Coordinates of N, CA, C and O in Angstrom, one line a residue:
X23 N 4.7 -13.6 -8.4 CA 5.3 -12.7 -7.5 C 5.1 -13.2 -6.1 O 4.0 -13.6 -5.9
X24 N 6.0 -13.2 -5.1 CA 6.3 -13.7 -3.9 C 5.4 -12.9 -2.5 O 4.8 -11.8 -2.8
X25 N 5.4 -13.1 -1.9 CA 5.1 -12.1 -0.5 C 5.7 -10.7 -0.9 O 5.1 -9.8 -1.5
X26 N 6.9 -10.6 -0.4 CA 7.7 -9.9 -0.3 C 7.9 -8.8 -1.6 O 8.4 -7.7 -1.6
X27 N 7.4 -9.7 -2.7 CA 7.8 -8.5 -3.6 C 6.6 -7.9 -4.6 O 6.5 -7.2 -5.6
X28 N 5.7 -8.5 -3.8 CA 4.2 -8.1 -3.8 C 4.0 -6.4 -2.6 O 3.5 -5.3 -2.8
X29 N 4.7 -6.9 -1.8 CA 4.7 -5.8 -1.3 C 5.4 -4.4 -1.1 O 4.8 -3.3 -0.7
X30 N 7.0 -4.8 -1.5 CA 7.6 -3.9 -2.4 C 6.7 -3.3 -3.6 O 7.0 -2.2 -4.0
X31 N 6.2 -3.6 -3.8 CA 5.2 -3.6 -5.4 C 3.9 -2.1 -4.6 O 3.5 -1.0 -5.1
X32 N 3.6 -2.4 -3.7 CA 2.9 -1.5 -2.9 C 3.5 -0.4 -2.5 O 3.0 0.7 -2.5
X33 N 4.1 -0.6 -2.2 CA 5.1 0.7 -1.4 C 5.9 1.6 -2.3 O 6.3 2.8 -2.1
X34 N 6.2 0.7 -3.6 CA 6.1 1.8 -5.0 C 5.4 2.5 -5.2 O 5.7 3.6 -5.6
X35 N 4.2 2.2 -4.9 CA 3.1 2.7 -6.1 C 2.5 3.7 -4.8 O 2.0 4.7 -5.3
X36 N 2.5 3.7 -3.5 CA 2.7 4.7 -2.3 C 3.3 5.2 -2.4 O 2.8 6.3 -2.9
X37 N 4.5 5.4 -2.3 CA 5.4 6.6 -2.4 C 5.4 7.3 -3.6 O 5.6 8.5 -3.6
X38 N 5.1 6.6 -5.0 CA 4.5 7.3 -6.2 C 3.7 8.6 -5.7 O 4.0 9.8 -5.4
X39 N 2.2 7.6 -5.7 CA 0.9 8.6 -4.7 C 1.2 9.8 -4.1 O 0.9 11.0 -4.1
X40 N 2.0 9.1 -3.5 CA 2.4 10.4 -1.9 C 3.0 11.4 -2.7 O 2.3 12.4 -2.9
X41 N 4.0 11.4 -3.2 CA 4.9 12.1 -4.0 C 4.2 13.1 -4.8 O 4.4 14.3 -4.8
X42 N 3.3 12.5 -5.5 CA 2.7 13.3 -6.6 C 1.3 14.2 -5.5 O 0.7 15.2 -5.9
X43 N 1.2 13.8 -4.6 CA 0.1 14.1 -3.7 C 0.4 15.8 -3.3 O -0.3 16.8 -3.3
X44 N 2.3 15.3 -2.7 CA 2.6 16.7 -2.7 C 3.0 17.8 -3.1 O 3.3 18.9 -2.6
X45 N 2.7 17.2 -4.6 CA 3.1 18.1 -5.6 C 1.9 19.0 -6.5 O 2.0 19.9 -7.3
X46 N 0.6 17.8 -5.8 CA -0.4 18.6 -6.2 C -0.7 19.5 -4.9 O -1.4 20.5 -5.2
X47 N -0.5 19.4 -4.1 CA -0.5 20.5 -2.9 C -0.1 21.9 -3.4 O -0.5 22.9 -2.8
X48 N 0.6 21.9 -4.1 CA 1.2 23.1 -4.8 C 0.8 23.4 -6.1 O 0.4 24.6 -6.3
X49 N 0.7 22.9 -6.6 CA -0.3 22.5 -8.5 C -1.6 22.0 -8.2 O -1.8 20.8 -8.6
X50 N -2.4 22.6 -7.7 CA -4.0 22.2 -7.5 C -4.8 21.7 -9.2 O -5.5 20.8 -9.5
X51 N -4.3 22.7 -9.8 CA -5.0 23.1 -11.6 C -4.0 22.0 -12.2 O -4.8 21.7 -13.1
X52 N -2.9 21.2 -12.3 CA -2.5 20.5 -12.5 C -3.2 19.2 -13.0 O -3.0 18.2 -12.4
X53 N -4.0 19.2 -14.2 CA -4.9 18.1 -14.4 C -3.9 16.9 -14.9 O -4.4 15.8 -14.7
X54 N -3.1 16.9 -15.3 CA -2.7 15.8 -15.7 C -1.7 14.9 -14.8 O -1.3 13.8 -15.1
X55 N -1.2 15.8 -13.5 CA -1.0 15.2 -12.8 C -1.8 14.6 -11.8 O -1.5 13.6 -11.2
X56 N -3.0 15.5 -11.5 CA -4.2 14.6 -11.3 C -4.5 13.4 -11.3 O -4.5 12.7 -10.4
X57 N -4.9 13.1 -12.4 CA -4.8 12.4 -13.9 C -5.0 11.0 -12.8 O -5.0 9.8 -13.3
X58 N -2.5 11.5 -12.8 CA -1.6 10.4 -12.7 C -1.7 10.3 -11.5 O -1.6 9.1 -11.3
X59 N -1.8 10.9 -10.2 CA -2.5 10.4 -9.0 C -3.7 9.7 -9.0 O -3.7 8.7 -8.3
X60 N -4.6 10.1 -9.8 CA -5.5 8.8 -9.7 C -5.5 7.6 -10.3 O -6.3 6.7 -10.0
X61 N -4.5 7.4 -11.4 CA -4.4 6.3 -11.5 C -3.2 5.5 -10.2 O -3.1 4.4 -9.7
X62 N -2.6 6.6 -10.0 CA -1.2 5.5 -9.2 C -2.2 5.1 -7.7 O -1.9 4.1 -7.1
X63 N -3.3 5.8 -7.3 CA -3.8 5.5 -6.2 C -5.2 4.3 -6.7 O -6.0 3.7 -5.9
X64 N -5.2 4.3 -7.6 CA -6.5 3.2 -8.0 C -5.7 2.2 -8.0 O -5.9 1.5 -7.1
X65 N -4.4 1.7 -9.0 CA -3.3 0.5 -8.6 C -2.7 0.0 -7.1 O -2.3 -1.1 -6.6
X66 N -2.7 1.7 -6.6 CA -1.9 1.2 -4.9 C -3.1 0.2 -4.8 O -3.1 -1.0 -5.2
X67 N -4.3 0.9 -4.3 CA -5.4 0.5 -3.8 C -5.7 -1.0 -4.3 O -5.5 -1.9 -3.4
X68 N -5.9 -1.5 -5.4 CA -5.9 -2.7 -6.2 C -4.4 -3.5 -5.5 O -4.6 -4.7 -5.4
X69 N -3.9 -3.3 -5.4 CA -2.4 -4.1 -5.2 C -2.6 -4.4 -3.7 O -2.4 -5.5 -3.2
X70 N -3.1 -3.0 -2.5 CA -3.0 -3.5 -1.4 C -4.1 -4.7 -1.2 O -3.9 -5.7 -0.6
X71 N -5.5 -4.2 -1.8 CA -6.4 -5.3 -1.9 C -6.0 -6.8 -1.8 O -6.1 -7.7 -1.0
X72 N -5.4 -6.8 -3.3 CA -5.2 -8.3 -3.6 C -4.2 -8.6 -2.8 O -4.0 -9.9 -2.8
X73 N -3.2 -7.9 -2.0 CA -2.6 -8.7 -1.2 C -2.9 -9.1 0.2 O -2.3 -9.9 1.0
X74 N -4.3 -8.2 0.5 CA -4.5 -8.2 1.9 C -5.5 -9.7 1.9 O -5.6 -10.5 2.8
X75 N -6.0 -9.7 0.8 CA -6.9 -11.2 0.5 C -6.4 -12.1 0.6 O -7.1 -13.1 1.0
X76 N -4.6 -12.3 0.4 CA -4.0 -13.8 0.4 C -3.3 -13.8 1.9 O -3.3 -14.7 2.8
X77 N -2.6 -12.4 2.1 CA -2.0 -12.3 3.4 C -2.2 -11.7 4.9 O -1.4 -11.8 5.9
X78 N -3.5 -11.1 4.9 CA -3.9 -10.0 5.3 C -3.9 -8.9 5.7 O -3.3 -8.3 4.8
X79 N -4.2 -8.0 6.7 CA -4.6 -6.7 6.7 C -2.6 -6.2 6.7 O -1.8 -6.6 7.6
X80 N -2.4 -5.2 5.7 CA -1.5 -4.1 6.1 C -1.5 -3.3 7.3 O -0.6 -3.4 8.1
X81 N -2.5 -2.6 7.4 CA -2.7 -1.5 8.4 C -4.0 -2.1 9.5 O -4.6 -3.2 9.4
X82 N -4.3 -1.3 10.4 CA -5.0 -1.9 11.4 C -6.3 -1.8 11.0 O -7.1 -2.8 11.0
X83 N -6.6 -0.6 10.7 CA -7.6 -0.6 10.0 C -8.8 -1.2 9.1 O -10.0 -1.5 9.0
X84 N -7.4 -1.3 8.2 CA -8.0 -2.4 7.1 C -8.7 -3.8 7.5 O -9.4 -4.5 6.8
X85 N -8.2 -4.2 8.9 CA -8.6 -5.3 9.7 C -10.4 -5.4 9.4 O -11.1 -6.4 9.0
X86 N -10.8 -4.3 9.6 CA -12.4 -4.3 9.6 C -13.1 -4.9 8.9 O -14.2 -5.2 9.4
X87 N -12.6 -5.3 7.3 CA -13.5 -5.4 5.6 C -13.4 -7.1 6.4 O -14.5 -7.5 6.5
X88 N -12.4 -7.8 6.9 CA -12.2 -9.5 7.2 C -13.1 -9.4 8.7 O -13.2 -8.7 9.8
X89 N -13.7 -10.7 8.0 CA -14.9 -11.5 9.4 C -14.3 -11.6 10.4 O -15.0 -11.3 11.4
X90 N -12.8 -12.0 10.6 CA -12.0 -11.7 12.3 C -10.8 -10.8 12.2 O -10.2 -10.2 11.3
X91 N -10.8 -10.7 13.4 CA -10.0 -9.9 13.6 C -7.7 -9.9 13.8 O -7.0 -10.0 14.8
X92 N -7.6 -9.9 12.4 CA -6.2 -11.0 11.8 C -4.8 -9.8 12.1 O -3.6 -10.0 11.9
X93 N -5.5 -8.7 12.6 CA -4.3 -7.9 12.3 C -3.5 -8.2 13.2 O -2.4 -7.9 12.8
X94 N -3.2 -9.0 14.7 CA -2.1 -9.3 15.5 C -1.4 -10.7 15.1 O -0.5 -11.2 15.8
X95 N -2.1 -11.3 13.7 CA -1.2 -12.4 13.1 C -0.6 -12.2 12.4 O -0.1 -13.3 12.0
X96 N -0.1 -11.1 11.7 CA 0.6 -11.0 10.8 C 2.4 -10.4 11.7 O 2.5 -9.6 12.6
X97 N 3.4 -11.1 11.0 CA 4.6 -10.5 11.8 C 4.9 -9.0 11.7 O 4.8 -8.3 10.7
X98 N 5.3 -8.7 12.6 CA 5.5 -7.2 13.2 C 6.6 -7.0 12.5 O 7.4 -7.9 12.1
X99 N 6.9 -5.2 12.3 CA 8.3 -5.0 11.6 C 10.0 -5.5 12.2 O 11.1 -5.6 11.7
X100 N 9.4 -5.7 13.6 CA 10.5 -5.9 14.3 C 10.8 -7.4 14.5 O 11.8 -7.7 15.2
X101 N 9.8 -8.5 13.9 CA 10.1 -10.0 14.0 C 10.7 -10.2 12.7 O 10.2 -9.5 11.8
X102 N 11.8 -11.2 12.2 CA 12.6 -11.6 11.1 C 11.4 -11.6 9.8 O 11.5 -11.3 8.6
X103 N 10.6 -11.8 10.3 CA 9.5 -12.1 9.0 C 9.1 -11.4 8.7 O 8.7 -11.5 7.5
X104 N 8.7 -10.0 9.4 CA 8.3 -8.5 9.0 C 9.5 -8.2 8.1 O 9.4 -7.2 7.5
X105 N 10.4 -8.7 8.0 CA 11.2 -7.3 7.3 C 11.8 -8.2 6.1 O 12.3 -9.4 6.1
X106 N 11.5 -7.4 4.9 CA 12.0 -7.4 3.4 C 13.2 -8.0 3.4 O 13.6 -8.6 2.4
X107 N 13.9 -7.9 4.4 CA 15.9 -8.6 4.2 C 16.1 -9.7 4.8 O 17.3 -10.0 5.1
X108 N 14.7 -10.7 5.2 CA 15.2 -11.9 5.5 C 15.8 -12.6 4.3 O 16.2 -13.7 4.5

């Protein structure tokens, strides 16, 4: 799997999360969607990992876990290389 569709691959499995996040906002007792939020958030989590290892940090945050400080090398949404439709 490529850059790009490594990270598509994340942003599934986020909006999955999210989705079901807000549905437990409403269904608290909801154990089996529970369940499936924690699995879909243990894969995001695993998927952003392994990609922040080869390409680094997603978010700024994430910058911290790495010995320097990488998050202003990676291309911005607004350079050709940030964005999914090169």
């Amino acid at each position: 799997m490529n850059k790009q569709e490594r990270l598509f691959e994340i942003q599934k499995y986020n909006f999955a999360a999210y989705d079901l996040l807000l549905y437990l906002d409403t269904h608290p007792d909801d154990k089996r969607a529970f369940a499936m939020f924690r699995e879909l958030v243990k894969k995001f989590k695993k998927l952003q990992s392994d990609y922040e290892n080869e390409y680094g940090p997603l978010e700024a945050y994430n910058a911290a876990r790495f010995d320097t400080f990488e998050w202003l090398d990676s291309p911005w949404p607004w350079e050709k290389e940030g964005n999914l439709n090169v």
